[in-house]
PDB file of C-alpha atoms in Angstrom:
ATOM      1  CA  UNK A  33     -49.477 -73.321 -36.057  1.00  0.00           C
ATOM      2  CA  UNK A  34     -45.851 -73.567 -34.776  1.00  0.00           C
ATOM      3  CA  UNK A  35     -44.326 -73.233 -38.058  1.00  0.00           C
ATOM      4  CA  UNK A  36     -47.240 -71.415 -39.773  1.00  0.00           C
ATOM      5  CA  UNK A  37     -45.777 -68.443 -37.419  1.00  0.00           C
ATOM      6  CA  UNK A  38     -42.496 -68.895 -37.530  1.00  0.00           C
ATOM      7  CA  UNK A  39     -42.372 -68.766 -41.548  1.00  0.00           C
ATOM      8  CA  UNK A  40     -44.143 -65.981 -41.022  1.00  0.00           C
ATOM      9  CA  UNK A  41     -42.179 -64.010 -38.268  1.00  0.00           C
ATOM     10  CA  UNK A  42     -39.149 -65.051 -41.044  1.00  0.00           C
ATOM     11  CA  UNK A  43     -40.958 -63.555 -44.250  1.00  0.00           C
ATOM     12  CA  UNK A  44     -41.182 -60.038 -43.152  1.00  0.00           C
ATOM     13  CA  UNK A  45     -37.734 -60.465 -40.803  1.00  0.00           C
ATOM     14  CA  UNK A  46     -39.075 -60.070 -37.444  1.00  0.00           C
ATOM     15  CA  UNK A  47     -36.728 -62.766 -36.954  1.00  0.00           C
ATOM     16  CA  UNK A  48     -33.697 -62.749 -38.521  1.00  0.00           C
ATOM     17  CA  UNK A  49     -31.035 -66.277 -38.818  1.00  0.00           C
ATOM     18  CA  UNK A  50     -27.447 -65.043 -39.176  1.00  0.00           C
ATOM     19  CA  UNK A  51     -24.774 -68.521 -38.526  1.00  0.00           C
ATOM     20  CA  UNK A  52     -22.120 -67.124 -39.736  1.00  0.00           C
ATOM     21  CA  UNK A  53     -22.604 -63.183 -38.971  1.00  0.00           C
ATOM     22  CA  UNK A  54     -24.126 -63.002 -35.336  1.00  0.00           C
ATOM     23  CA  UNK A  55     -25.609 -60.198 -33.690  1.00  0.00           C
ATOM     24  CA  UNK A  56     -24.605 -58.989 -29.976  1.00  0.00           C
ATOM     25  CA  UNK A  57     -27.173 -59.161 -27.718  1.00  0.00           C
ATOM     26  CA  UNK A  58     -27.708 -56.213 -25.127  1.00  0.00           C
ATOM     27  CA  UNK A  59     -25.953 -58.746 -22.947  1.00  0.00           C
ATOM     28  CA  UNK A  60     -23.160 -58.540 -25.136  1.00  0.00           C
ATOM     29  CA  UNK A  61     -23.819 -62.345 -25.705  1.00  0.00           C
ATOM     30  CA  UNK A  62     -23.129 -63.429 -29.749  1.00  0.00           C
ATOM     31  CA  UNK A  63     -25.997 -64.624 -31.416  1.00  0.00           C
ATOM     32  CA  UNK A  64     -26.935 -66.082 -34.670  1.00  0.00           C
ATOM     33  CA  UNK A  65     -30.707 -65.089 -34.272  1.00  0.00           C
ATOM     34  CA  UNK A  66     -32.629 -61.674 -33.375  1.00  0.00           C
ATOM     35  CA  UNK A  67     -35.730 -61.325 -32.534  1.00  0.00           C
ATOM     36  CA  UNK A  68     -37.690 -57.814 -33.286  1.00  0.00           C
ATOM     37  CA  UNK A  69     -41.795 -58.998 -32.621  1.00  0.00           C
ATOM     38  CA  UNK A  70     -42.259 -55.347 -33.150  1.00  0.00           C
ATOM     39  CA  UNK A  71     -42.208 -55.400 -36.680  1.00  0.00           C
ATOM     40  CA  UNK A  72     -45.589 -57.795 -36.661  1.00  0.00           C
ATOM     41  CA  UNK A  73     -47.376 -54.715 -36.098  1.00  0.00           C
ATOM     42  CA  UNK A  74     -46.659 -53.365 -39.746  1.00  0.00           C
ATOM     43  CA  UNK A  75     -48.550 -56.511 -41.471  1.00  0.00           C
ATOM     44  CA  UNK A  76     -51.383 -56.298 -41.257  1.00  0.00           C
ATOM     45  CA  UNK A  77     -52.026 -59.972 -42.137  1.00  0.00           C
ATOM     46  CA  UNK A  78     -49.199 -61.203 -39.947  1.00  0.00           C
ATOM     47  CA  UNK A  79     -50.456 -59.452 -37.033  1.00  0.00           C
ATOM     48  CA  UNK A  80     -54.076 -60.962 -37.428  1.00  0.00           C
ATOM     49  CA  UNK A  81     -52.412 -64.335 -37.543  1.00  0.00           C
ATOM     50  CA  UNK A  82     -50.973 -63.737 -34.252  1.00  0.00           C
ATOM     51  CA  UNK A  83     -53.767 -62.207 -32.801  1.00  0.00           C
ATOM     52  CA  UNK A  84     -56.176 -65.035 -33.512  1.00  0.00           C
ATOM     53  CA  UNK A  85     -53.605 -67.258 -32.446  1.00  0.00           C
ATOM     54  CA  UNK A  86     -52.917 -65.799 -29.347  1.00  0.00           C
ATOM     55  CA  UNK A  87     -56.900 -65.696 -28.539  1.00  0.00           C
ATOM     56  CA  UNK A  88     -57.334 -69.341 -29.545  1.00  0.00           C
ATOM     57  CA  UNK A  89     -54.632 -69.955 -27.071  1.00  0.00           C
ATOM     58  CA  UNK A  90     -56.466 -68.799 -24.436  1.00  0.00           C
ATOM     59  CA  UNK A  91     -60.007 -69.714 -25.352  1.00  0.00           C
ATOM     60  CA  UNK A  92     -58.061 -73.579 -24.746  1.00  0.00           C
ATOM     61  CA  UNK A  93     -56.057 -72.866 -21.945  1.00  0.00           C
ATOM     62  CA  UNK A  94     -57.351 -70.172 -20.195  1.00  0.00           C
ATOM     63  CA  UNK A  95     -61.115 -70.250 -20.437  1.00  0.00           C
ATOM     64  CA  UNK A  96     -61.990 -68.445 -17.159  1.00  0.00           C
ATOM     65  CA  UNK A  97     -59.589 -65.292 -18.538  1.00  0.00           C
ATOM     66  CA  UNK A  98     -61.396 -62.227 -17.367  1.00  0.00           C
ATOM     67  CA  UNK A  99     -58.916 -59.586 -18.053  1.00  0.00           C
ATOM     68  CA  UNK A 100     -56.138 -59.606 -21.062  1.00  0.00           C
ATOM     69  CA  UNK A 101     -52.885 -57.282 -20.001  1.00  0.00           C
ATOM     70  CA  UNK A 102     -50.009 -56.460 -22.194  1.00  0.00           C
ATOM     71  CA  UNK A 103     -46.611 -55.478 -21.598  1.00  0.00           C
ATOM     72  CA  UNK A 104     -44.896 -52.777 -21.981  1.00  0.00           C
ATOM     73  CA  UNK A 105     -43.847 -52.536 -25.142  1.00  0.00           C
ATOM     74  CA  UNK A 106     -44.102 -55.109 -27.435  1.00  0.00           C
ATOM     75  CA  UNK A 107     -47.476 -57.005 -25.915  1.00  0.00           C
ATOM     76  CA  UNK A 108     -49.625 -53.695 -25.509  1.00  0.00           C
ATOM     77  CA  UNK A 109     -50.395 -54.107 -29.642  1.00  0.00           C
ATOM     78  CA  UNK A 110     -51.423 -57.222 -29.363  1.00  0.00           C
ATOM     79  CA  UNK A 111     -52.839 -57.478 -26.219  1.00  0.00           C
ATOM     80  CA  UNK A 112     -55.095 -55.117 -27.380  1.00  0.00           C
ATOM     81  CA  UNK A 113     -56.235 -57.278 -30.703  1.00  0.00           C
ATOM     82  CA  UNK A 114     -56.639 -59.869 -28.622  1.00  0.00           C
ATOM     83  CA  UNK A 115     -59.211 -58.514 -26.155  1.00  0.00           C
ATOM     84  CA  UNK A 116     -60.489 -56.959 -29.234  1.00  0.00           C
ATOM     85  CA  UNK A 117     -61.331 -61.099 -30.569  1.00  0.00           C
ATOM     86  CA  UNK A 118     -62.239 -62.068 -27.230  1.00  0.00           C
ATOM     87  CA  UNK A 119     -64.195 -59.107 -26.497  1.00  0.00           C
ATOM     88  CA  UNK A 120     -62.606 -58.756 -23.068  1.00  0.00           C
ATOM     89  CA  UNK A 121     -61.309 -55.857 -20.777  1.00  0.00           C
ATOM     90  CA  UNK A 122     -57.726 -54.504 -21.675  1.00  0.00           C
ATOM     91  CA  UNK A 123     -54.502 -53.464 -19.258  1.00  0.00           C
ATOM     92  CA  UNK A 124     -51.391 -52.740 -19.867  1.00  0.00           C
ATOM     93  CA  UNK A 125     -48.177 -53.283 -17.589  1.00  0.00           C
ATOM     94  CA  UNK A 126     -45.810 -50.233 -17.288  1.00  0.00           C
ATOM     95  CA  UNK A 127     -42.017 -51.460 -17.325  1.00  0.00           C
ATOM     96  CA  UNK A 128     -41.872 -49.326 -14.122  1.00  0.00           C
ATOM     97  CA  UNK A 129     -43.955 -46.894 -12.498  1.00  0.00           C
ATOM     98  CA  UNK A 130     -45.302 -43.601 -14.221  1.00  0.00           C
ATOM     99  CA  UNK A 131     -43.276 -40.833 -12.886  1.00  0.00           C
ATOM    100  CA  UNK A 132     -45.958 -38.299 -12.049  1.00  0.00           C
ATOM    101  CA  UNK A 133     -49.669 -38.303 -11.672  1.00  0.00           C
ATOM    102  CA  UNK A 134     -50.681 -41.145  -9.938  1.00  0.00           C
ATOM    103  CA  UNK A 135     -47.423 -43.145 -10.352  1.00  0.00           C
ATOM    104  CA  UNK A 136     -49.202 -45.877 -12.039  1.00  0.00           C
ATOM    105  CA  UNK A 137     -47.625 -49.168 -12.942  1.00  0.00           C
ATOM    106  CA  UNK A 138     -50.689 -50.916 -14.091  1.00  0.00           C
ATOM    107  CA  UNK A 139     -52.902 -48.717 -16.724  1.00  0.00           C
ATOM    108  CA  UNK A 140     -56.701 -49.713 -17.409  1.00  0.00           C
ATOM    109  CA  UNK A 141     -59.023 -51.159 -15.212  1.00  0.00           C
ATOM    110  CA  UNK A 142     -58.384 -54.288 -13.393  1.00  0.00           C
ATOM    111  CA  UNK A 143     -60.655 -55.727  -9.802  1.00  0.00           C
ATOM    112  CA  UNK A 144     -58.878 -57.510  -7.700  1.00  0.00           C
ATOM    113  CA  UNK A 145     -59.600 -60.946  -7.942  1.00  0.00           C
ATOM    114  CA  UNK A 146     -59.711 -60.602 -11.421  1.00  0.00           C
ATOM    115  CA  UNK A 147     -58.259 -63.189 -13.680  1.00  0.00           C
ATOM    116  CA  UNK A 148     -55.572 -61.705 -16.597  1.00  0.00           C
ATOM    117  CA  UNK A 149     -54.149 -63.284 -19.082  1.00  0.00           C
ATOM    118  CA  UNK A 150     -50.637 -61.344 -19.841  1.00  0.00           C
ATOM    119  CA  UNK A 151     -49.946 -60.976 -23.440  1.00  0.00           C
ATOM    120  CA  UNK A 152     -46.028 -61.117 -24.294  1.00  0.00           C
ATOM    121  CA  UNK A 153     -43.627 -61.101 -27.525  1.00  0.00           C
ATOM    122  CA  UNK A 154     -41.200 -62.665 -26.235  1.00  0.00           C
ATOM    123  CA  UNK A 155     -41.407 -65.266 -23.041  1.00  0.00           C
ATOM    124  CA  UNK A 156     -40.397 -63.591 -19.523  1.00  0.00           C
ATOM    125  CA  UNK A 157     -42.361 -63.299 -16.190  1.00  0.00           C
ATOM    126  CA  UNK A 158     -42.065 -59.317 -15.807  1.00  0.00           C
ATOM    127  CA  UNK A 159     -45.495 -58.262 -16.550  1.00  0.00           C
ATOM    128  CA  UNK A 160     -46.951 -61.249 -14.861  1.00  0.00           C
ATOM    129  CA  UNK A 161     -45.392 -60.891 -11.514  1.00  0.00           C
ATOM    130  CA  UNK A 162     -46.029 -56.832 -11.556  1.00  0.00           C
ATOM    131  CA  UNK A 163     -49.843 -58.095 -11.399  1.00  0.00           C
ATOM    132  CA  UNK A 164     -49.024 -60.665  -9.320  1.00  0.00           C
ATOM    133  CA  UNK A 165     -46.984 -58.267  -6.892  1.00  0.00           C
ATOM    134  CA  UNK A 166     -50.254 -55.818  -7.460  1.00  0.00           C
ATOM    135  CA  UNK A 167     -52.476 -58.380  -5.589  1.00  0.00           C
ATOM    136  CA  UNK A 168     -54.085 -59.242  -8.776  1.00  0.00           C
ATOM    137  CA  UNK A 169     -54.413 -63.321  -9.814  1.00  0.00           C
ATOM    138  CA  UNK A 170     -52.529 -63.927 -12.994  1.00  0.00           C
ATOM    139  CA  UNK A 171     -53.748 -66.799 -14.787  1.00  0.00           C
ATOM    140  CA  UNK A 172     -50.897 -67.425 -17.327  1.00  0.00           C
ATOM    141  CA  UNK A 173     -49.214 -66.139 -20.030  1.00  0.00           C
ATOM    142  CA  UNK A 174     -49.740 -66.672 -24.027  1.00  0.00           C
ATOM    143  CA  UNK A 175     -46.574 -65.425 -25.477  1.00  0.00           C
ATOM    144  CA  UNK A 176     -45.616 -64.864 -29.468  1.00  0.00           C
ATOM    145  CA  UNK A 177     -41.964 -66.488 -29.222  1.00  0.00           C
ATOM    146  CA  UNK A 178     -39.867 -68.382 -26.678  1.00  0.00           C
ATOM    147  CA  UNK A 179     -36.466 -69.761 -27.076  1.00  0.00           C
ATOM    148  CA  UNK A 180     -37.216 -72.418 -24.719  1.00  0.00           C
ATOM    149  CA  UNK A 181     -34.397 -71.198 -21.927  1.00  0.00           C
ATOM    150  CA  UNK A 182     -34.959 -73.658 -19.058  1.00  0.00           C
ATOM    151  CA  UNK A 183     -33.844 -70.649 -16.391  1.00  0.00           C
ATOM    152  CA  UNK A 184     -37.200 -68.653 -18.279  1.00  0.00           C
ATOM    153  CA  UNK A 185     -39.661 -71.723 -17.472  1.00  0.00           C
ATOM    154  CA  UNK A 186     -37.883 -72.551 -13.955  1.00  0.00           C
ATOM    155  CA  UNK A 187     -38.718 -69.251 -13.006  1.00  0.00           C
ATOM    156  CA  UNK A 188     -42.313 -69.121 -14.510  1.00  0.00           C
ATOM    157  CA  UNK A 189     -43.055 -72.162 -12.467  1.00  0.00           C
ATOM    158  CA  UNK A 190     -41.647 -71.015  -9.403  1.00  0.00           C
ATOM    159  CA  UNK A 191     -44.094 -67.720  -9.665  1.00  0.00           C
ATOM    160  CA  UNK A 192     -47.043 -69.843 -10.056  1.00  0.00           C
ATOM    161  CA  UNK A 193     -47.824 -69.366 -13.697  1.00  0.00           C
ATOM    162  CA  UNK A 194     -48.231 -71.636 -16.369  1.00  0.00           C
ATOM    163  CA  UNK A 195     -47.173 -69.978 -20.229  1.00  0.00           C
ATOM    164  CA  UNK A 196     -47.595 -70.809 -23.793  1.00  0.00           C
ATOM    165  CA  UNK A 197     -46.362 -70.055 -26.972  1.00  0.00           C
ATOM    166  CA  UNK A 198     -47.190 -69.906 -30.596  1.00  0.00           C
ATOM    167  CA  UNK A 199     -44.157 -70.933 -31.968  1.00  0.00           C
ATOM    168  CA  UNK A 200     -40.577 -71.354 -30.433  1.00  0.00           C
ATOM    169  CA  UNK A 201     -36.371 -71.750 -31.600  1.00  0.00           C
ATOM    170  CA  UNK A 202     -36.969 -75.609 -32.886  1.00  0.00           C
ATOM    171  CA  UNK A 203     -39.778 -74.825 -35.197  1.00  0.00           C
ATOM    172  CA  UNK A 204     -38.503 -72.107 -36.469  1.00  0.00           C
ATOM    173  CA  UNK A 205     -35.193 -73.012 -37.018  1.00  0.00           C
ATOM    174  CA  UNK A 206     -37.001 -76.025 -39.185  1.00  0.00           C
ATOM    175  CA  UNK A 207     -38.887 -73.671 -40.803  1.00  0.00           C
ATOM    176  CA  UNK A 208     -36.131 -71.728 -42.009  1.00  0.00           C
ATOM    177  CA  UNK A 209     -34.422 -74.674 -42.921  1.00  0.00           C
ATOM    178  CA  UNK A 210     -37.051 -76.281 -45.424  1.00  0.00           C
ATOM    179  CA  UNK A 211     -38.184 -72.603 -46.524  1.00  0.00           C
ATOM    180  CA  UNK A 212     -34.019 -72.544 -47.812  1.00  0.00           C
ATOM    181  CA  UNK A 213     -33.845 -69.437 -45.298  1.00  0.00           C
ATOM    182  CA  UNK A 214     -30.531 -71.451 -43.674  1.00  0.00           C
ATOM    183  CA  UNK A 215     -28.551 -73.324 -45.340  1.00  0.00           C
ATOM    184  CA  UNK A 216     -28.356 -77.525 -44.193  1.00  0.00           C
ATOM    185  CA  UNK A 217     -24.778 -77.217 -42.838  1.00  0.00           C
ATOM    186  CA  UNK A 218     -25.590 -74.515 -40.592  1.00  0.00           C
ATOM    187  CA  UNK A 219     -27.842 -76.598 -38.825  1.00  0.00           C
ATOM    188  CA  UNK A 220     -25.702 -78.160 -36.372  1.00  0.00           C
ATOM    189  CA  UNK A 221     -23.786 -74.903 -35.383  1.00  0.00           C
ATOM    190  CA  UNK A 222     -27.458 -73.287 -34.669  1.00  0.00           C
ATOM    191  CA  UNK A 223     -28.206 -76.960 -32.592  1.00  0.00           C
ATOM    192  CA  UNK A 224     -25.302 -75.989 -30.424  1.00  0.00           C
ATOM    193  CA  UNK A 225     -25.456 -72.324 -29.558  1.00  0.00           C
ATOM    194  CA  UNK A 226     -28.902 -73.102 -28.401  1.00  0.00           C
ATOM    195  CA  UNK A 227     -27.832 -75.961 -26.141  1.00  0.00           C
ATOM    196  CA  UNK A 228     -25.116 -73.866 -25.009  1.00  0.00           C
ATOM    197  CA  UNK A 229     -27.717 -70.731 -24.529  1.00  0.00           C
ATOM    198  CA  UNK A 230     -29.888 -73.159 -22.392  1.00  0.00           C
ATOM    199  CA  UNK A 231     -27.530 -74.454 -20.401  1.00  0.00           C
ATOM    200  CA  UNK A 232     -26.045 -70.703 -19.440  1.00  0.00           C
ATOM    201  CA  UNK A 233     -22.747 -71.489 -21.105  1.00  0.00           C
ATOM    202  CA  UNK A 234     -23.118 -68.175 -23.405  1.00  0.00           C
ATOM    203  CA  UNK A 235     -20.818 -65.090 -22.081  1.00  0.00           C
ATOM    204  CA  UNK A 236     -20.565 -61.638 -23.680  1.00  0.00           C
TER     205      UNK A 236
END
């Protein structure tokens, strides 16, 4: 499934391979790969992919799932196919609070005690501690991409949570590479901005 996704997050360009043009980062870091999961949402057939891979994921790993939440904004879509598939509740986690009404940072209906699944595009532990912080358990986290960041996972682990991922930087980077997306020579500069990304060596 790794590189079934990953091809096609690469066919439509929700992820984009640049070696020898990067892209700056909002952290001003240079990088030869963006990531836009957004775009997923405007194929119809890539979008189902990910949807029924996302709630195959957690029919294996997270079997006692009661609740499926999405952040804010990228995971709401798809959070919302997936408890669709799975025929389960639906929340969605604000990136902060509402400013008026009830000041809501958690929208839907969610028990306490509750178990949620949170529904990512990209691997972080934002929405996931929000619940967490909430007093709401959080069972893990089934994410579209991850770049495999060490820091990411330390700090997963260190909440509680456990996480996974439909595809991630090696496979895709193969992908691209046998689909002729990258070139073979690249390979090795791609290797090392990613070693260099993981061990925090990457400034703006």
């Amino acid at each position: 499934m790794k590189k079934q996704i990953a091809q096609q997050l690469l066919s439509i360009g929700a992820v984009e391979l640049r070696p020898n043009d990067p892209f700056t980062w909002a952290s001003g870091v240079k990088s030869p790969i963006y990531c836009d999961n957004r775009l997923t949402m405007s194929y119809p057939t890539v979008r189902k992919a990910i949807a029924d891979g996302l709630a195959e994921t957690i029919r294996r790993e997270y079997p006692d799932a009661q609740v499926i939440a999405g952040t804010a904004t990228a995971g709401i879509p798809h959070a919302a196919w997936v408890a669709e598939r799975l025929d389960l509740p639906m929340v969605y986690v604000r990136s902060k609070p509402k400013g008026h009404g009830q000041s809501n940072l958690i929208e839907g209906k969610i028990e306490p005690g509750q178990k949620a699944v949170v529904i990512e595009d990209l691997i972080s532990k934002g929405g996931s501690q929000a619940l967490q912080d909430a007093g709401f358990e959080v069972a893990g986290i089934a994410a579209i991409f991850t770049y495999g960041l060490p820091q990411a996972q330390q700090a997963i682990q260190e909440a509680g949570f456990t996480f996974h991922t439909l595809t991630d930087f090696p496979a895709l980077v193969e992908q691209a590479r046998e689909s002729g997306a990258i070139a073979a020579e690249d390979l090795p500069m791609l290797s090392e901005w990613h070693e260099k990304l993981k061990a925090g060596a990457l400034t703006s």
